[in-house]
Amino acid sequence: MIVTTAQLFKHAYGKYAIGAYNINNAEQAMGLFRGNIEAQSPFIIQVSKGARSYTDKRMLEAILRACDEIFPEAIFAVHLDHGDEKTCLECIESGFYSSVMIDASHDPFEENVAITRRVVEAAHARGVSVEAELGMLGGVEEDIAVDEKNALLTDPIEAKEFVAQSGCDSLACAIGTSHGAYKFSGGQGLHFERIKAIQEQLPGFPLVMHGSSSVPQDEVARINAAGGKLKEGAKGVDAEQYLPAAKLGVCKVNIDTDGRLVWTRVHREFFQDKPEDFDLRSPGKVFIAEYAKFIVSRSTYLGSAGQLESVRAHAGSKGGAA
Ligand code: G3H
Ligand code: 13P
Ligand code: ZN
């Protein structure tokens, strides 16, 4: 059952977080649905611009509609990840998306507000909710000064102002994370004090954490042992920190890279172990099972495991705009 993102946030706020996972193909979709059913967890499916053009946006939509039929028990929302204005409007018009993200965080504050405001107006008219972004998601850069680094984090006072002016429904905040497989080295990590300060300015307002993959070191080691050349040592977000962040208002935790690592490990090991094999379904089956297992573990860390029936009970009494 496709529900609104707002319904999921309302149920989760302050208690647990919803995993938001990117998908590009049928195998990822199968693993995602199987894992969440096994964990009895609600979830968000993220579709990026890149995913929409990888095969065809209609292909992804068809896969998701099919999954909704194959897994009638599942409760999920469909979200556009890192959209520009044009793609947001397209997704809003399509009637298929529960929510869209407008990413104008690289524009100056006023411009970010103006673009987000336009998307919010179009979205709310169609019952779709909007995630916006404020601040700069950082990289590993060890040599950057602490003051300089903190300046890239979302400013709590600006966040309050931004939400009031733009009318967005959730806010992606820069709280120390970055996208990809190389997030933290040395003693870096999540800035809990910043999340807390933002929550104090925006009580009850859903916050979103991008760049939340944990980049398991054993996964990286297995990929490299099977011929990969990923940089070892750089870590992701400690999955044990998902729940403490959720308690501070982080409702949505974006995970893409970790799924790509599962895919890479499965396929590298598979073809190393079975060089005579050329049936794409053989590693595909292993990947679906391994990805489902990964999703179960994330749901447990997020605290979303076991919430499915409670969400279903609340879904009847629809909550909030979209
Ligand atoms: O934050 C970006 C997501 O990991 C999606 O990546 O744009 O390569 O599909 P993508
Ligand atoms: P990761 O690269 O940490 O998986 O982050 C994904 C993300 O933020 C998608 O929007
Ligand atoms: Zn992101």
Tab-separated table of N, CA and C in Angstrom, residues 23 47 52 56-67 94-97:
chain	number	residue	atom	x	y	z
A	23	ILE	N	16.190	2.970	-5.472
A	23	ILE	CA	16.140	1.792	-6.340
A	23	ILE	C	16.329	2.173	-7.807
A	47	VAL	N	13.612	7.488	-5.696
A	47	VAL	CA	13.950	7.415	-7.110
A	47	VAL	C	14.714	8.694	-7.444
A	52	ARG	N	15.687	7.488	-12.827
A	52	ARG	CA	14.575	7.687	-13.767
A	52	ARG	C	15.030	7.593	-15.214
A	56	ASP	N	14.075	3.609	-17.849
A	56	ASP	CA	13.039	4.565	-18.231
A	56	ASP	C	12.196	4.770	-16.982
A	57	LYS	N	11.778	6.009	-16.742
A	57	LYS	CA	10.992	6.284	-15.526
A	57	LYS	C	9.719	5.438	-15.481
A	58	ARG	N	9.155	5.108	-16.678
A	58	ARG	CA	7.938	4.296	-16.692
A	58	ARG	C	8.225	2.863	-16.252
A	59	MET	N	9.448	2.412	-16.505
A	59	MET	CA	9.839	1.061	-16.101
A	59	MET	C	9.858	0.975	-14.572
A	60	LEU	N	10.468	1.973	-13.943
A	60	LEU	CA	10.544	1.965	-12.473
A	60	LEU	C	9.151	2.032	-11.859
A	61	GLU	N	8.325	2.903	-12.432
A	61	GLU	CA	6.962	3.047	-11.906
A	61	GLU	C	6.218	1.714	-12.040
A	62	ALA	N	6.397	1.050	-13.174
A	62	ALA	CA	5.720	-0.236	-13.389
A	62	ALA	C	6.229	-1.277	-12.391
A	63	ILE	N	7.533	-1.273	-12.132
A	63	ILE	CA	8.109	-2.222	-11.164
A	63	ILE	C	7.485	-1.982	-9.787
A	64	LEU	N	7.383	-0.720	-9.417
A	64	LEU	CA	6.849	-0.411	-8.079
A	64	LEU	C	5.368	-0.739	-7.972
A	65	ARG	N	4.625	-0.481	-9.045
A	65	ARG	CA	3.194	-0.842	-9.022
A	65	ARG	C	3.047	-2.364	-8.921
A	66	ALA	N	3.915	-3.089	-9.635
A	66	ALA	CA	3.878	-4.564	-9.579
A	66	ALA	C	4.219	-5.029	-8.160
A	67	CYS	N	5.241	-4.412	-7.556
A	67	CYS	CA	5.623	-4.802	-6.183
A	67	CYS	C	4.466	-4.582	-5.215
A	94	SER	N	2.635	13.637	-12.211
A	94	SER	CA	2.429	12.216	-12.545
A	94	SER	C	1.403	11.553	-11.627
A	95	GLY	N	1.247	12.104	-10.425
A	95	GLY	CA	0.284	11.536	-9.479
A	95	GLY	C	0.794	10.272	-8.807
A	96	PHE	N	2.026	9.847	-9.110
A	96	PHE	CA	2.546	8.595	-8.561
A	96	PHE	C	3.371	8.806	-7.299
A	97	TYR	N	3.928	9.986	-7.131
A	97	TYR	CA	4.869	10.217	-6.026
A	97	TYR	C	4.164	10.728	-4.772
